[in-house]
């Protein structure tokens, strides 16, 4: 999988891909991450990528021309399955979206900034708009990092145990059941006996019941 990220702050995005599972995936060549500084496609001597919005109002807007130049250059080199814009008014990210996009080969992610992007960018280039929640960040970089993490961990070979991702919260529209590790008795608080029984069919049934119970209590909306 190849992910090209267009941003005005590439330095903000470097560190998430230099540690842990994401770095291991890159080192194993299971994913390629390419950061593109929008200012490299800027206009004039002042490296301009934003301007005031027509009609007045507070906040700067990312201009269409630098974005067009960057996307057009990338598309001239390969075909892309999706051009995704990270924006607060996009479709709220969920596990189903991550599952779907993780199957793609090449994607572009455009990070919003300031007051957003010229609407013509969204009309002409964007195939999918994604939000990570109903709140506003200073830019789309951190949202892009969250989104990439949710995708990359699903790629075959990234996790040591590939079945782990299949049992994550939200995979079946259920929250994950409680989990325990050693010691089995900590200050009188014991691990449920069923988990120590070795009876794996019964353990699986217990986990399913607990997942449904937890979802009913915490996120009943998922059951609809």
PDB file of C-alpha atoms in Angstrom:
ATOM      1  CA  UNK A   1       0.000   0.000   0.000  1.00  0.00           C
ATOM      2  CA  UNK A   2       1.219   3.499  -0.849  1.00  0.00           C
ATOM      3  CA  UNK A   3      -0.055   6.573   0.998  1.00  0.00           C
ATOM      4  CA  UNK A   4       0.797  10.071  -0.246  1.00  0.00           C
ATOM      5  CA  UNK A   5       0.000  12.822   2.266  1.00  0.00           C
ATOM      6  CA  UNK A   6      -0.257  16.448   1.168  1.00  0.00           C
ATOM      7  CA  UNK A   7       0.321  18.899   4.002  1.00  0.00           C
ATOM      8  CA  UNK A   8       1.629  22.352   4.887  1.00  0.00           C
ATOM      9  CA  UNK A   9       3.265  20.882   8.012  1.00  0.00           C
ATOM     10  CA  UNK A  10       5.135  17.700   7.026  1.00  0.00           C
ATOM     11  CA  UNK A  11       7.303  17.912  10.144  1.00  0.00           C
ATOM     12  CA  UNK A  12       4.194  17.372  12.269  1.00  0.00           C
ATOM     13  CA  UNK A  13       3.572  14.049  10.540  1.00  0.00           C
ATOM     14  CA  UNK A  14       7.041  12.528  10.640  1.00  0.00           C
ATOM     15  CA  UNK A  15       7.187  11.248  14.213  1.00  0.00           C
ATOM     16  CA  UNK A  16       4.116   8.945  14.124  1.00  0.00           C
ATOM     17  CA  UNK A  17       5.762   6.960  11.340  1.00  0.00           C
ATOM     18  CA  UNK A  18       9.117   6.667  13.107  1.00  0.00           C
ATOM     19  CA  UNK A  19       8.033   4.401  15.952  1.00  0.00           C
ATOM     20  CA  UNK A  20       6.179   1.252  16.911  1.00  0.00           C
ATOM     21  CA  UNK A  21       3.930  -0.673  14.532  1.00  0.00           C
ATOM     22  CA  UNK A  22       3.920   1.990  11.825  1.00  0.00           C
ATOM     23  CA  UNK A  23       7.722   2.059  11.556  1.00  0.00           C
ATOM     24  CA  UNK A  24       7.852  -1.727  11.499  1.00  0.00           C
ATOM     25  CA  UNK A  25       5.342  -1.806   8.645  1.00  0.00           C
ATOM     26  CA  UNK A  26       7.427   0.684   6.671  1.00  0.00           C
ATOM     27  CA  UNK A  27      10.672  -1.191   7.377  1.00  0.00           C
ATOM     28  CA  UNK A  28       9.042  -4.444   6.205  1.00  0.00           C
ATOM     29  CA  UNK A  29       7.944  -2.630   3.027  1.00  0.00           C
ATOM     30  CA  UNK A  30       4.311  -3.399   3.707  1.00  0.00           C
ATOM     31  CA  UNK A  31       3.424   0.270   3.288  1.00  0.00           C
ATOM     32  CA  UNK A  32       5.030   3.346   1.753  1.00  0.00           C
ATOM     33  CA  UNK A  33       4.413   6.763   3.299  1.00  0.00           C
ATOM     34  CA  UNK A  34       5.314   9.840   1.246  1.00  0.00           C
ATOM     35  CA  UNK A  35       4.899  13.340   2.657  1.00  0.00           C
ATOM     36  CA  UNK A  36       4.469  16.212   0.220  1.00  0.00           C
ATOM     37  CA  UNK A  37       4.979  19.777   1.391  1.00  0.00           C
ATOM     38  CA  UNK A  38       2.301  21.893  -0.285  1.00  0.00           C
ATOM     39  CA  UNK A  39       4.663  24.867  -0.182  1.00  0.00           C
ATOM     40  CA  UNK A  40       6.809  23.120  -2.784  1.00  0.00           C
ATOM     41  CA  UNK A  41       3.936  23.811  -5.171  1.00  0.00           C
ATOM     42  CA  UNK A  42       3.291  27.340  -3.959  1.00  0.00           C
ATOM     43  CA  UNK A  43       2.700  30.485  -5.965  1.00  0.00           C
ATOM     44  CA  UNK A  44       5.180  33.376  -6.293  1.00  0.00           C
ATOM     45  CA  UNK A  45       8.308  34.250  -4.370  1.00  0.00           C
ATOM     46  CA  UNK A  46       6.514  34.203  -1.021  1.00  0.00           C
ATOM     47  CA  UNK A  47       5.597  30.504  -1.246  1.00  0.00           C
ATOM     48  CA  UNK A  48       1.919  31.378  -0.965  1.00  0.00           C
ATOM     49  CA  UNK A  49      -0.514  28.491  -0.459  1.00  0.00           C
ATOM     50  CA  UNK A  50      -3.431  30.330   1.180  1.00  0.00           C
ATOM     51  CA  UNK A  51      -5.431  33.515   0.722  1.00  0.00           C
ATOM     52  CA  UNK A  52      -8.396  35.441   2.140  1.00  0.00           C
ATOM     53  CA  UNK A  53     -11.813  34.062   1.329  1.00  0.00           C
ATOM     54  CA  UNK A  54     -14.075  35.830  -1.157  1.00  0.00           C
ATOM     55  CA  UNK A  55     -17.004  37.559   0.481  1.00  0.00           C
ATOM     56  CA  UNK A  56     -15.064  38.396   3.622  1.00  0.00           C
ATOM     57  CA  UNK A  57     -14.856  36.544   6.901  1.00  0.00           C
ATOM     58  CA  UNK A  58     -12.191  35.396   9.329  1.00  0.00           C
ATOM     59  CA  UNK A  59      -9.627  32.751   8.461  1.00  0.00           C
ATOM     60  CA  UNK A  60      -7.411  31.887   5.508  1.00  0.00           C
ATOM     61  CA  UNK A  61      -8.251  29.308   2.837  1.00  0.00           C
ATOM     62  CA  UNK A  62      -5.883  26.902   1.068  1.00  0.00           C
ATOM     63  CA  UNK A  63      -5.742  27.845  -2.611  1.00  0.00           C
ATOM     64  CA  UNK A  64      -6.676  25.482  -5.424  1.00  0.00           C
ATOM     65  CA  UNK A  65      -3.609  26.019  -7.640  1.00  0.00           C
ATOM     66  CA  UNK A  66      -0.889  24.514  -5.369  1.00  0.00           C
ATOM     67  CA  UNK A  67      -3.144  21.561  -4.528  1.00  0.00           C
ATOM     68  CA  UNK A  68      -3.955  21.015  -8.202  1.00  0.00           C
ATOM     69  CA  UNK A  69      -0.244  21.042  -9.088  1.00  0.00           C
ATOM     70  CA  UNK A  70       0.606  18.498  -6.400  1.00  0.00           C
ATOM     71  CA  UNK A  71      -2.265  16.100  -7.089  1.00  0.00           C
ATOM     72  CA  UNK A  72      -1.753  16.330 -10.849  1.00  0.00           C
ATOM     73  CA  UNK A  73       1.946  15.505 -10.492  1.00  0.00           C
ATOM     74  CA  UNK A  74       1.154  12.459  -8.355  1.00  0.00           C
ATOM     75  CA  UNK A  75      -1.576  11.247 -10.693  1.00  0.00           C
ATOM     76  CA  UNK A  76       0.798  11.535 -13.656  1.00  0.00           C
ATOM     77  CA  UNK A  77       3.023   8.936 -11.987  1.00  0.00           C
ATOM     78  CA  UNK A  78       0.423   6.323 -10.974  1.00  0.00           C
ATOM     79  CA  UNK A  79      -3.274   5.632 -10.582  1.00  0.00           C
ATOM     80  CA  UNK A  80      -4.912   6.324  -7.238  1.00  0.00           C
ATOM     81  CA  UNK A  81      -7.883   4.508  -5.772  1.00  0.00           C
ATOM     82  CA  UNK A  82      -8.952   7.395  -3.539  1.00  0.00           C
ATOM     83  CA  UNK A  83      -8.153  11.046  -2.922  1.00  0.00           C
ATOM     84  CA  UNK A  84      -9.206  11.631   0.665  1.00  0.00           C
ATOM     85  CA  UNK A  85      -9.696  14.973   2.374  1.00  0.00           C
ATOM     86  CA  UNK A  86      -9.450  15.110   6.177  1.00  0.00           C
ATOM     87  CA  UNK A  87     -12.123  17.579   7.283  1.00  0.00           C
ATOM     88  CA  UNK A  88     -14.410  18.027  10.324  1.00  0.00           C
ATOM     89  CA  UNK A  89     -17.503  17.906   8.107  1.00  0.00           C
ATOM     90  CA  UNK A  90     -16.556  14.613   6.435  1.00  0.00           C
ATOM     91  CA  UNK A  91     -17.949  11.153   7.082  1.00  0.00           C
ATOM     92  CA  UNK A  92     -17.064  10.074  10.611  1.00  0.00           C
ATOM     93  CA  UNK A  93     -14.290   7.492  10.570  1.00  0.00           C
ATOM     94  CA  UNK A  94     -15.285   4.023  11.725  1.00  0.00           C
ATOM     95  CA  UNK A  95     -13.857   0.526  11.513  1.00  0.00           C
ATOM     96  CA  UNK A  96     -15.801  -0.258   8.366  1.00  0.00           C
ATOM     97  CA  UNK A  97     -14.205   2.657   6.518  1.00  0.00           C
ATOM     98  CA  UNK A  98     -10.744   1.625   7.686  1.00  0.00           C
ATOM     99  CA  UNK A  99     -11.377  -1.951   6.583  1.00  0.00           C
ATOM    100  CA  UNK A 100     -12.507  -0.755   3.149  1.00  0.00           C
ATOM    101  CA  UNK A 101      -9.646   1.685   2.530  1.00  0.00           C
ATOM    102  CA  UNK A 102      -7.002  -0.768   3.804  1.00  0.00           C
ATOM    103  CA  UNK A 103      -7.745  -2.904   0.730  1.00  0.00           C
ATOM    104  CA  UNK A 104      -6.748  -0.085  -1.637  1.00  0.00           C
ATOM    105  CA  UNK A 105      -3.365   0.046  -3.344  1.00  0.00           C
ATOM    106  CA  UNK A 106      -2.647   3.782  -3.691  1.00  0.00           C
ATOM    107  CA  UNK A 107      -4.331   6.659  -1.870  1.00  0.00           C
ATOM    108  CA  UNK A 108      -3.755  10.392  -1.491  1.00  0.00           C
ATOM    109  CA  UNK A 109      -4.626  12.140   1.772  1.00  0.00           C
ATOM    110  CA  UNK A 110      -5.050  15.909   1.735  1.00  0.00           C
ATOM    111  CA  UNK A 111      -4.734  17.605   5.119  1.00  0.00           C
ATOM    112  CA  UNK A 112      -6.971  20.607   5.585  1.00  0.00           C
ATOM    113  CA  UNK A 113      -5.647  23.693   7.333  1.00  0.00           C
ATOM    114  CA  UNK A 114      -6.713  27.183   8.371  1.00  0.00           C
ATOM    115  CA  UNK A 115     -10.356  27.636   7.311  1.00  0.00           C
ATOM    116  CA  UNK A 116     -10.207  24.708   4.911  1.00  0.00           C
ATOM    117  CA  UNK A 117      -9.641  24.395   1.169  1.00  0.00           C
ATOM    118  CA  UNK A 118     -11.141  26.152  -1.821  1.00  0.00           C
ATOM    119  CA  UNK A 119     -14.431  24.341  -2.510  1.00  0.00           C
ATOM    120  CA  UNK A 120     -13.310  23.646  -6.070  1.00  0.00           C
ATOM    121  CA  UNK A 121     -10.655  21.284  -4.690  1.00  0.00           C
ATOM    122  CA  UNK A 122     -13.401  19.225  -3.100  1.00  0.00           C
ATOM    123  CA  UNK A 123     -15.535  19.341  -6.222  1.00  0.00           C
ATOM    124  CA  UNK A 124     -12.789  18.385  -8.683  1.00  0.00           C
ATOM    125  CA  UNK A 125     -10.345  16.088  -6.914  1.00  0.00           C
ATOM    126  CA  UNK A 126     -11.710  14.602  -3.701  1.00  0.00           C
ATOM    127  CA  UNK A 127     -13.328  11.162  -3.802  1.00  0.00           C
ATOM    128  CA  UNK A 128     -13.891  10.731  -0.060  1.00  0.00           C
ATOM    129  CA  UNK A 129     -14.077  13.107   2.914  1.00  0.00           C
ATOM    130  CA  UNK A 130     -13.293  11.796   6.389  1.00  0.00           C
ATOM    131  CA  UNK A 131     -13.564  13.237   9.898  1.00  0.00           C
ATOM    132  CA  UNK A 132     -12.180  11.638  13.059  1.00  0.00           C
ATOM    133  CA  UNK A 133     -14.837  13.272  15.223  1.00  0.00           C
ATOM    134  CA  UNK A 134     -17.136  16.192  15.829  1.00  0.00           C
ATOM    135  CA  UNK A 135     -14.478  18.683  16.870  1.00  0.00           C
ATOM    136  CA  UNK A 136     -12.018  20.983  15.123  1.00  0.00           C
ATOM    137  CA  UNK A 137      -8.224  20.635  15.081  1.00  0.00           C
ATOM    138  CA  UNK A 138      -5.686  23.207  13.918  1.00  0.00           C
ATOM    139  CA  UNK A 139      -5.103  21.128  10.808  1.00  0.00           C
ATOM    140  CA  UNK A 140      -5.680  17.719   9.281  1.00  0.00           C
ATOM    141  CA  UNK A 141      -2.222  16.333  10.025  1.00  0.00           C
ATOM    142  CA  UNK A 142      -3.022  14.643  13.333  1.00  0.00           C
ATOM    143  CA  UNK A 143      -6.280  13.345  11.893  1.00  0.00           C
ATOM    144  CA  UNK A 144      -4.338  11.905   8.944  1.00  0.00           C
ATOM    145  CA  UNK A 145      -1.939  10.161  11.343  1.00  0.00           C
ATOM    146  CA  UNK A 146      -4.867   8.605  13.227  1.00  0.00           C
ATOM    147  CA  UNK A 147      -6.445   7.483   9.965  1.00  0.00           C
ATOM    148  CA  UNK A 148      -3.187   5.985   8.676  1.00  0.00           C
ATOM    149  CA  UNK A 149      -2.664   4.074  11.912  1.00  0.00           C
ATOM    150  CA  UNK A 150      -6.149   2.572  11.605  1.00  0.00           C
ATOM    151  CA  UNK A 151      -5.353   1.442   8.043  1.00  0.00           C
ATOM    152  CA  UNK A 152      -1.807   0.182   8.391  1.00  0.00           C
ATOM    153  CA  UNK A 153      -2.463  -2.109  11.348  1.00  0.00           C
ATOM    154  CA  UNK A 154      -4.947  -3.998   9.156  1.00  0.00           C
ATOM    155  CA  UNK A 155      -2.414  -4.827   6.440  1.00  0.00           C
ATOM    156  CA  UNK A 156      -1.357  -8.495   6.357  1.00  0.00           C
ATOM    157  CA  UNK A 157       1.966  -8.991   8.106  1.00  0.00           C
ATOM    158  CA  UNK A 158       1.902  -5.776  10.145  1.00  0.00           C
ATOM    159  CA  UNK A 159       0.713  -7.295  13.417  1.00  0.00           C
ATOM    160  CA  UNK A 160       2.590 -10.265  14.846  1.00  0.00           C
ATOM    161  CA  UNK A 161      -0.731 -12.071  15.303  1.00  0.00           C
ATOM    162  CA  UNK A 162      -2.876 -11.289  12.275  1.00  0.00           C
ATOM    163  CA  UNK A 163      -6.023 -12.472  14.034  1.00  0.00           C
ATOM    164  CA  UNK A 164      -5.616  -9.666  16.569  1.00  0.00           C
ATOM    165  CA  UNK A 165      -7.088  -7.003  14.285  1.00  0.00           C
ATOM    166  CA  UNK A 166     -10.077  -9.229  13.573  1.00  0.00           C
ATOM    167  CA  UNK A 167     -11.063  -9.239  17.234  1.00  0.00           C
ATOM    168  CA  UNK A 168     -10.708  -5.508  17.799  1.00  0.00           C
ATOM    169  CA  UNK A 169     -13.483  -3.324  19.105  1.00  0.00           C
ATOM    170  CA  UNK A 170     -15.958  -2.335  16.344  1.00  0.00           C
ATOM    171  CA  UNK A 171     -15.010  -5.134  13.940  1.00  0.00           C
ATOM    172  CA  UNK A 172     -18.444  -6.740  14.436  1.00  0.00           C
ATOM    173  CA  UNK A 173     -20.143  -3.560  15.600  1.00  0.00           C
ATOM    174  CA  UNK A 174     -19.407  -4.704  19.135  1.00  0.00           C
ATOM    175  CA  UNK A 175     -17.044  -3.409  21.787  1.00  0.00           C
ATOM    176  CA  UNK A 176     -14.269  -5.796  22.770  1.00  0.00           C
ATOM    177  CA  UNK A 177     -14.843  -7.928  25.889  1.00  0.00           C
ATOM    178  CA  UNK A 178     -12.771  -7.461  29.075  1.00  0.00           C
ATOM    179  CA  UNK A 179      -9.211  -8.796  28.912  1.00  0.00           C
ATOM    180  CA  UNK A 180      -6.919  -9.978  31.714  1.00  0.00           C
ATOM    181  CA  UNK A 181      -3.283 -11.003  32.194  1.00  0.00           C
ATOM    182  CA  UNK A 182      -1.020 -12.155  35.056  1.00  0.00           C
ATOM    183  CA  UNK A 183      -1.327 -12.402  37.970  1.00  0.00           C
ATOM    184  CA  UNK A 184      -4.599 -14.303  38.094  1.00  0.00           C
ATOM    185  CA  UNK A 185      -5.217 -13.023  41.625  1.00  0.00           C
ATOM    186  CA  UNK A 186      -4.220  -9.435  42.430  1.00  0.00           C
ATOM    187  CA  UNK A 187      -5.038  -8.190  45.918  1.00  0.00           C
ATOM    188  CA  UNK A 188      -7.997 -10.541  46.065  1.00  0.00           C
ATOM    189  CA  UNK A 189      -9.372  -9.510  42.665  1.00  0.00           C
ATOM    190  CA  UNK A 190      -9.448 -12.662  40.567  1.00  0.00           C
ATOM    191  CA  UNK A 191      -9.556 -13.315  36.854  1.00  0.00           C
ATOM    192  CA  UNK A 192     -12.844 -15.001  35.850  1.00  0.00           C
ATOM    193  CA  UNK A 193     -12.442 -18.768  36.245  1.00  0.00           C
ATOM    194  CA  UNK A 194     -13.695 -19.472  32.743  1.00  0.00           C
ATOM    195  CA  UNK A 195     -10.600 -17.825  31.260  1.00  0.00           C
ATOM    196  CA  UNK A 196      -8.360 -20.215  33.184  1.00  0.00           C
ATOM    197  CA  UNK A 197     -10.349 -23.330  32.330  1.00  0.00           C
ATOM    198  CA  UNK A 198      -8.775 -24.186  28.973  1.00  0.00           C
ATOM    199  CA  UNK A 199     -12.259 -24.787  27.596  1.00  0.00           C
ATOM    200  CA  UNK A 200     -11.896 -22.644  24.490  1.00  0.00           C
ATOM    201  CA  UNK A 201     -15.448 -22.992  23.109  1.00  0.00           C
ATOM    202  CA  UNK A 202     -16.791 -21.859  26.491  1.00  0.00           C
ATOM    203  CA  UNK A 203     -14.239 -19.053  26.652  1.00  0.00           C
ATOM    204  CA  UNK A 204     -15.295 -17.843  23.199  1.00  0.00           C
ATOM    205  CA  UNK A 205     -18.958 -17.922  24.251  1.00  0.00           C
ATOM    206  CA  UNK A 206     -18.099 -15.947  27.411  1.00  0.00           C
ATOM    207  CA  UNK A 207     -16.275 -13.345  25.339  1.00  0.00           C
ATOM    208  CA  UNK A 208     -19.184 -12.999  22.923  1.00  0.00           C
ATOM    209  CA  UNK A 209     -21.613 -12.554  25.809  1.00  0.00           C
ATOM    210  CA  UNK A 210     -19.402  -9.984  27.506  1.00  0.00           C
ATOM    211  CA  UNK A 211     -18.900  -8.074  24.253  1.00  0.00           C
ATOM    212  CA  UNK A 212     -22.661  -7.853  23.772  1.00  0.00           C
ATOM    213  CA  UNK A 213     -23.169  -6.886  27.418  1.00  0.00           C
ATOM    214  CA  UNK A 214     -20.524  -4.154  27.259  1.00  0.00           C
ATOM    215  CA  UNK A 215     -21.866  -2.803  23.968  1.00  0.00           C
ATOM    216  CA  UNK A 216     -25.446  -2.746  25.287  1.00  0.00           C
ATOM    217  CA  UNK A 217     -24.302  -0.770  28.299  1.00  0.00           C
ATOM    218  CA  UNK A 218     -21.800   1.632  26.733  1.00  0.00           C
ATOM    219  CA  UNK A 219     -22.724   1.965  23.052  1.00  0.00           C
ATOM    220  CA  UNK A 220     -26.278   0.740  22.425  1.00  0.00           C
ATOM    221  CA  UNK A 221     -26.280   2.818  19.214  1.00  0.00           C
ATOM    222  CA  UNK A 222     -23.948   0.249  17.642  1.00  0.00           C
ATOM    223  CA  UNK A 223     -26.598  -2.438  17.972  1.00  0.00           C
ATOM    224  CA  UNK A 224     -29.009  -0.492  15.782  1.00  0.00           C
TER     225      UNK A 224
END
